[in-house]
Coordinates of C-alpha atoms in Angstrom, one line a residue:
X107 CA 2.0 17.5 1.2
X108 CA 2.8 17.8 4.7
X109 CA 0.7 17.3 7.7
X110 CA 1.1 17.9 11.3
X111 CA -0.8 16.2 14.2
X112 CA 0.6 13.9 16.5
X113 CA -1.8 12.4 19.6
X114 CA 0.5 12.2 22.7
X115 CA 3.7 12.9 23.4
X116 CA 7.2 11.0 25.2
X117 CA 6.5 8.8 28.3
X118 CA 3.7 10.9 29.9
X119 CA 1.8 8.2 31.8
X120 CA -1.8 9.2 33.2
X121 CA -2.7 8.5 37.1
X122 CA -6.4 8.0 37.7
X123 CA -6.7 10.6 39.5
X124 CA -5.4 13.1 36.7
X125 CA -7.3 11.0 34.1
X126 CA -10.9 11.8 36.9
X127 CA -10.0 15.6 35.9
X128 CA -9.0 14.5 31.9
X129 CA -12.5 13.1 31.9
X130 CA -14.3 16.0 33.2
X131 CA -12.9 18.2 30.7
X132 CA -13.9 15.7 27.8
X133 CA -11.3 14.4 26.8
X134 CA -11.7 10.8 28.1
X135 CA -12.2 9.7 24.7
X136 CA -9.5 11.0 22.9
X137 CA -6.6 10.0 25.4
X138 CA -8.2 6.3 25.2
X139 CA -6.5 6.3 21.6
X140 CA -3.4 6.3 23.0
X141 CA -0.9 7.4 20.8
X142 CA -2.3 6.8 17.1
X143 CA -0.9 5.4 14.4
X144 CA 1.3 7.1 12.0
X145 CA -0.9 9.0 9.5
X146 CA -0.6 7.5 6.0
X147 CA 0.0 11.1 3.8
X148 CA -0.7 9.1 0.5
X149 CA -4.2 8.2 2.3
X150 CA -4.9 11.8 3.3
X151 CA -3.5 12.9 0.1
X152 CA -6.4 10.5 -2.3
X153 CA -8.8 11.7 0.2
X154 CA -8.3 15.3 -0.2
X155 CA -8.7 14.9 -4.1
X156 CA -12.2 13.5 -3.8
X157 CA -13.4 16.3 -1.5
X158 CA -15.5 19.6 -3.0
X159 CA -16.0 22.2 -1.0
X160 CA -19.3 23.4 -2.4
X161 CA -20.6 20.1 -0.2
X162 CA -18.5 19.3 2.5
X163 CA -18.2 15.8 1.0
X164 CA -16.1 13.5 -0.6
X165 CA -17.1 12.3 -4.3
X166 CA -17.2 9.1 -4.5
X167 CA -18.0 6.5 -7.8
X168 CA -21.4 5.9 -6.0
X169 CA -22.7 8.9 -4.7
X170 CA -21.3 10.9 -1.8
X171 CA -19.4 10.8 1.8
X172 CA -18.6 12.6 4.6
X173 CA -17.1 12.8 8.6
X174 CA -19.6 13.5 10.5
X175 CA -20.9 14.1 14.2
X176 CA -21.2 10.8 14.6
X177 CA -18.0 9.3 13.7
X178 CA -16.3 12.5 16.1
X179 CA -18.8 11.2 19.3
X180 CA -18.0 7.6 18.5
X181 CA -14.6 7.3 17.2
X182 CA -13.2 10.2 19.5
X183 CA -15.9 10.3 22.6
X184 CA -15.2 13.9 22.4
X185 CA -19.1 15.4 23.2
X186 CA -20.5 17.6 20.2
X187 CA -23.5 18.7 22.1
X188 CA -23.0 22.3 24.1
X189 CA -21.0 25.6 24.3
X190 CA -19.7 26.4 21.2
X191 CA -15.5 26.7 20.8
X192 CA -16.3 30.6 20.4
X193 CA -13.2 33.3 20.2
X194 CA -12.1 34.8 23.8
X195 CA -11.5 38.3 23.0
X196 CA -9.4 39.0 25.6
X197 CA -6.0 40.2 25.0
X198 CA -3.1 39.1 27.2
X199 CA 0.0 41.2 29.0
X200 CA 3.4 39.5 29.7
X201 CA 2.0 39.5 32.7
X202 CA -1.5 37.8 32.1
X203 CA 0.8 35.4 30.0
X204 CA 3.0 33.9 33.0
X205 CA 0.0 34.5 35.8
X206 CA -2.1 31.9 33.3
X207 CA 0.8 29.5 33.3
X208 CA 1.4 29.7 36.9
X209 CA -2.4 28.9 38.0
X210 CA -3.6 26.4 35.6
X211 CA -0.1 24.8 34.2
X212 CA 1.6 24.8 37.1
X213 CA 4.9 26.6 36.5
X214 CA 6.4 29.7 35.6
X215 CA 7.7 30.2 31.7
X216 CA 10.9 31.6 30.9
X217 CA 10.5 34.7 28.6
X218 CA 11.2 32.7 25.1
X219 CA 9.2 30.1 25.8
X220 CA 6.2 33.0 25.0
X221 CA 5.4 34.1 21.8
X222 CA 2.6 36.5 21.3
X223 CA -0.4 34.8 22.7
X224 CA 1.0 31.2 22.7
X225 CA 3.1 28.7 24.5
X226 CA 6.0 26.6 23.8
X227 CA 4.7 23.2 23.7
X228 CA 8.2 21.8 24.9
X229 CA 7.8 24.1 28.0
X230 CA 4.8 21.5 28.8
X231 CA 6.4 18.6 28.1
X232 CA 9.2 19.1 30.2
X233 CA 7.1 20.1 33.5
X234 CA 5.2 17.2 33.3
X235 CA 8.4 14.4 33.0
X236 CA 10.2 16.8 36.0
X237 CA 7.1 16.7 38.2
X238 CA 5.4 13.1 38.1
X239 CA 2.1 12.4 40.0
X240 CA 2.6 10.5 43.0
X241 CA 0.1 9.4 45.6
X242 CA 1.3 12.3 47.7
X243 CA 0.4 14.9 44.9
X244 CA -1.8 17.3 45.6
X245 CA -4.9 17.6 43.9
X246 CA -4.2 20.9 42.6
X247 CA -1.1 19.3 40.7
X248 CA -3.2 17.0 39.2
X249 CA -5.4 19.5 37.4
X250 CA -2.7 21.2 36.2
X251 CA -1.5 17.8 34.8
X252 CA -4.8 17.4 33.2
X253 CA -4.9 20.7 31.8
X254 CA -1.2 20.3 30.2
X255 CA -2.0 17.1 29.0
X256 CA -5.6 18.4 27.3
X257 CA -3.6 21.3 25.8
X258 CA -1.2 19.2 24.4
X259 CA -3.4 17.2 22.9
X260 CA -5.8 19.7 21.4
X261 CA -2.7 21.6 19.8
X262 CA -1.3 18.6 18.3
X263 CA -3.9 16.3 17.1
X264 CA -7.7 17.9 17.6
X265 CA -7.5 21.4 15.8
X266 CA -3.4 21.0 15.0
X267 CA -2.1 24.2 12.9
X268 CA 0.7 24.3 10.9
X269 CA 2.7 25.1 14.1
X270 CA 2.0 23.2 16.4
X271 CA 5.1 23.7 18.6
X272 CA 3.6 26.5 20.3
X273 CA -0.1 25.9 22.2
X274 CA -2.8 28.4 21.9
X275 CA -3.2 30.4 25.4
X276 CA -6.7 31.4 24.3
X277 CA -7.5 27.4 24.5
X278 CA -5.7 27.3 27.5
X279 CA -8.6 29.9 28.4
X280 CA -11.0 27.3 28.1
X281 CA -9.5 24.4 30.3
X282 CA -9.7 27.0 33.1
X283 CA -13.1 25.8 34.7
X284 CA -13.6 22.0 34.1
X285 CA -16.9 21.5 34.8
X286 CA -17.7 24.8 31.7
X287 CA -14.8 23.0 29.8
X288 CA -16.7 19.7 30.1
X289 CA -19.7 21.0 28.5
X290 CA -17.9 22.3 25.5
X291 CA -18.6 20.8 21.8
X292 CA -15.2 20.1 21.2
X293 CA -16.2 17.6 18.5
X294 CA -18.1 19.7 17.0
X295 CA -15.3 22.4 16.4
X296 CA -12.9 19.4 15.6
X297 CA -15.3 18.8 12.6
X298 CA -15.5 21.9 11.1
X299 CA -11.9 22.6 11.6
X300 CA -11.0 19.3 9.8
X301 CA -13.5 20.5 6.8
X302 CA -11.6 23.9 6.5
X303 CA -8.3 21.8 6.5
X304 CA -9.8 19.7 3.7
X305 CA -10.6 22.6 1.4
X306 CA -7.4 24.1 2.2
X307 CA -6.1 21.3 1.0
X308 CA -7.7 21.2 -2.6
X309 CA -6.1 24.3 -3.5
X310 CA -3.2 24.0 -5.9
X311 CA -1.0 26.1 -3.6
X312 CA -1.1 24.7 -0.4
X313 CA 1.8 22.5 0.9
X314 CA 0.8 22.0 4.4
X315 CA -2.3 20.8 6.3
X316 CA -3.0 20.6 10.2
X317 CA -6.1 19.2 11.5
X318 CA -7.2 16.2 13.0
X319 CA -6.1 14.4 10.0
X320 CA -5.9 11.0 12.5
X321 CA -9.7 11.4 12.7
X322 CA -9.8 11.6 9.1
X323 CA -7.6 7.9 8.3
X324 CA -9.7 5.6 10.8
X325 CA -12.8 7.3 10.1
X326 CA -11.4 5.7 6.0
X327 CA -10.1 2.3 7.8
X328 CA -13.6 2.2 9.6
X329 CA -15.9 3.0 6.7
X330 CA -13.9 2.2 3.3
X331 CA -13.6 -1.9 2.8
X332 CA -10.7 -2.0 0.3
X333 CA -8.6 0.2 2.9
X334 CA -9.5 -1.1 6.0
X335 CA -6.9 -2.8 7.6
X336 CA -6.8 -6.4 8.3
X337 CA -6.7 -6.2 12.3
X338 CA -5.0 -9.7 13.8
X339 CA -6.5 -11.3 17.3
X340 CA -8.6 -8.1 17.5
X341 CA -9.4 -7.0 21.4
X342 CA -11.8 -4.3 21.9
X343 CA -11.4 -2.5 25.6
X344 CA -15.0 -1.4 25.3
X345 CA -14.1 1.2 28.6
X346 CA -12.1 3.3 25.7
X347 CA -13.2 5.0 22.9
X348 CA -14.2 3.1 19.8
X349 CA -11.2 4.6 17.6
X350 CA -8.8 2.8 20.0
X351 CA -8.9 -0.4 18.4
X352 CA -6.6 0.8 15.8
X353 CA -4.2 1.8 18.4
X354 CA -4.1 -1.2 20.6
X355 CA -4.9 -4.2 17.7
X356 CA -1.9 -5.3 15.6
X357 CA -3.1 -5.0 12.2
X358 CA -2.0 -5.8 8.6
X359 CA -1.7 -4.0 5.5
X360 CA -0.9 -6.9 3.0
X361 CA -4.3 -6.2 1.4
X362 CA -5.0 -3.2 1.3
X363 CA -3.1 -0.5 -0.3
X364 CA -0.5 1.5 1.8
X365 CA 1.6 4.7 1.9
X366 CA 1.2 4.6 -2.4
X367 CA -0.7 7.9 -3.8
X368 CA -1.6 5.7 -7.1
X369 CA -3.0 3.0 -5.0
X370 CA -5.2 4.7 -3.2
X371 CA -6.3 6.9 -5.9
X372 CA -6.9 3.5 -7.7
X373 CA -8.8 1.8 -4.9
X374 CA -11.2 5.2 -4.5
X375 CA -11.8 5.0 -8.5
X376 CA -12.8 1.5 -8.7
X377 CA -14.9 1.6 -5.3
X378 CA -18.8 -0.2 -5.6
X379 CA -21.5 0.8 -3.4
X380 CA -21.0 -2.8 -1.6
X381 CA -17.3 -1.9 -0.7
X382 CA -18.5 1.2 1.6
X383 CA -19.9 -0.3 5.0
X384 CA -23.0 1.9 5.4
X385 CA -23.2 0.5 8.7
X386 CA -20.0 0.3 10.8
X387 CA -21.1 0.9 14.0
X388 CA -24.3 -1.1 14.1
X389 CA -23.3 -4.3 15.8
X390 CA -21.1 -2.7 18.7
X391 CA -23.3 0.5 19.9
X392 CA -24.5 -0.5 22.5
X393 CA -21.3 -1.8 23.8
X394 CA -20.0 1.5 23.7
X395 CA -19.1 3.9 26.8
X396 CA -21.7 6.7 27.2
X397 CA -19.0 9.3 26.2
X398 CA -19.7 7.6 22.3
X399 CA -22.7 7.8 22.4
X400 CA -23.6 11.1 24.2
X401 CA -24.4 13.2 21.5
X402 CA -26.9 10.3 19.9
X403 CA -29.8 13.0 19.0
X404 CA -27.2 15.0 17.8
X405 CA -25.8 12.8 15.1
X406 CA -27.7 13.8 12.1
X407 CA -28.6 17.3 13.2
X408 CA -28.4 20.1 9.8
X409 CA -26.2 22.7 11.3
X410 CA -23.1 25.0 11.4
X411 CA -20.2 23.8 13.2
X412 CA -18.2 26.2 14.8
X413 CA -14.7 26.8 15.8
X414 CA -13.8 30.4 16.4
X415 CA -13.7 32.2 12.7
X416 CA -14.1 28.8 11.4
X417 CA -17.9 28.0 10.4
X418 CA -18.4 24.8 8.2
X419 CA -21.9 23.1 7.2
X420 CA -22.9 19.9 8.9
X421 CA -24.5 18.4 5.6
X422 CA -26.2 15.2 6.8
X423 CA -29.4 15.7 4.4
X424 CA -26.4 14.5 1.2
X425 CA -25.1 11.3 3.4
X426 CA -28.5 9.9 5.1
X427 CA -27.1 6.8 3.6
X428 CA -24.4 6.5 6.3
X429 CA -27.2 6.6 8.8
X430 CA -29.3 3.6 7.0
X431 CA -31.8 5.9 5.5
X432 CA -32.9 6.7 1.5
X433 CA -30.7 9.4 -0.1
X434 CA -33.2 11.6 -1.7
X435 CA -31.9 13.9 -4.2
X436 CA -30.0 17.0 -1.4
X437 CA -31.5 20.4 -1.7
X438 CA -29.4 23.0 -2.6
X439 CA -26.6 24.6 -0.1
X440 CA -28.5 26.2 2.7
X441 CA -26.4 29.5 1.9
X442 CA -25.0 30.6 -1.5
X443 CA -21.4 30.4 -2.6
X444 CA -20.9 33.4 -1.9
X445 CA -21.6 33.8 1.6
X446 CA -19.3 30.2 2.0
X447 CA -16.6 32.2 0.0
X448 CA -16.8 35.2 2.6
X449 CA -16.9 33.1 5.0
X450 CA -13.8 31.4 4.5
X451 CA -12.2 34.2 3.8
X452 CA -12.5 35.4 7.4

């Protein structure tokens, strides 16, 4: 199975006064993570054979698991209370195209780096190596900075198609206003996009899967014992986002299984309630920046997350283990497999 998503791309470095607009936009968080690590496919692969759609949740020996809200808000800082990711209806001229590049990238695109209503992702990368902030930029240069580097990331890591070489100009749609942008749930549609990529992904046919599949392996390193990495001299910059101590510790694998479909299928087999850490983010809340914690009433809310045509169930009432409370038996689905059928169908 192949997946795309990637976090950040060559040797863009972030000024603070482009990372001042970064973090009205939301995406503080995120760009804390630096890089990533590289996804583990066998990982994804084990996880994606435990997960049913009917539930949104991975099967488990000892009951059930999912992401949820709260590993997005604290893992990511991304904020998951707010505007909904909803379509833009609008539909672009060549025109419209290179007169929304112009006034919130920056420059002008040549005509083949447009294709239908997207972007050439290389396009972005090479205006922001030719025109590095100084401390004479303006601060106009530095939004458009921000917004390149925000689009960049949400094409190839946060709700990463199958082709993610080209960016989505209806997203770019949304970075226009900063302080709107700012108030967007971008977790939330992160989320639900990552559940459609998971039931995607248990069907025989499908080969590829985007998504933010990074999300998905440390939200297993954080929350799975036996897979957890074994992080050396760990550091924890508690100014980033919580999901950036696996990008910044050194860590080793020795014991715990790696890049092996049969080990990891072996280690999810075998797993006893005392290997999952109900708990993970107990001790170090409240060291956490406000941007992980912003969406705290939020974190077990029963809802639908959305993402443009994408509408996934939140179901928290199956996992209230993960937030220290008794798992009753869940109530049925709140809307029949039908509807969830149509839906995904759309």
């Amino acid at each position: 199975m192949v997946l795309f998503g990637r976090i950040l791309t060559k040797r863009i470095s972030i000024s603070g006064r482009v990372g001042n607009f970064i973090s009205m936009l939301g995406f503080r968080g995120l760009v804390s993570c630096g890089k990533g690590r590289k996804i583990d496919r066998p990982l994804v692969e084990a996880l994606v054979e435990r997960w049913r759609p009917e539930t949104n949740t991975f099967h488990l020996p000892f009951g059930e698991a999912t992401v949820t809200l709260e590993d997005v808000n604290i893992l990511w800082g991304l904020p998951i209370e707010g505007l909904e990711i909803a379509p833009v209806e609008e539909s672009y001229s060549p025109a419209d195209r290179v007169h929304m590049c112009q006034t919130y990238l920056g420059f002008t695109p040549d005509e083949d780096d447009l294709k239908n209503h997207t972007l050439k992702i290389g396009k972005i990368q090479e205006f922001l190596l030719e025109n590095p902030i100084h401390e004479h930029s303006t601060g106009l240069l530095c939004m458009q900075h921000a917004r390149c580097i925000c689009l960049i990331l949400i094409t190839n890591n946060l709700l990463a198609y199958t082709n993610n070489s080209y960016a989505s100009l209806h997203v770019l749609n949304h970075l226009r206003d900063f302080n709107t942008c700012g108030q967007m749930s971008w977790g939330s549609a992160a989320l639900a996009f990552l559940y459609r990529e998971l039931t995607k992904g248990t069907k025989p046919e499908t080969r590829v899967l985007g998504g933010p599949m990074s999300l998905l392996q440390i939200w297993a390193w954080t929350w799975i014992r036996p897979m957890t990495p074994t992080i050396i001299n760990e550091q924890i910059d508690w100014e980033k986002a919580y999901g950036a101590r696996w990008t910044y510790n050194k860590f080793s694998r020795r014991e715990t299984p790696s890049n092996v479909i049969k080990a990891h299928r072996t280690t999810l087999q075998s797993l006893q309630e005392s290997d999952f850490n109900w708990m993970p983010y107990r001790g170090v809340i409240h060291r956490l920046p406000g941007m992980c914690t912003s969406g705290q009433h939020s974190w077990r809310s029963q809802c639908y997350l959305i993402y443009y045509n994408v509408v996934e169930y939140h179901p928290v009432e199956r996992v209230k283990r993960q937030f220290g409370l008794l798992q009753e038996i869940p109530p049925s689905f709140p809307i029949t497999r039908a509807v969830v059928t149509k839906l995904r169908k759309i």
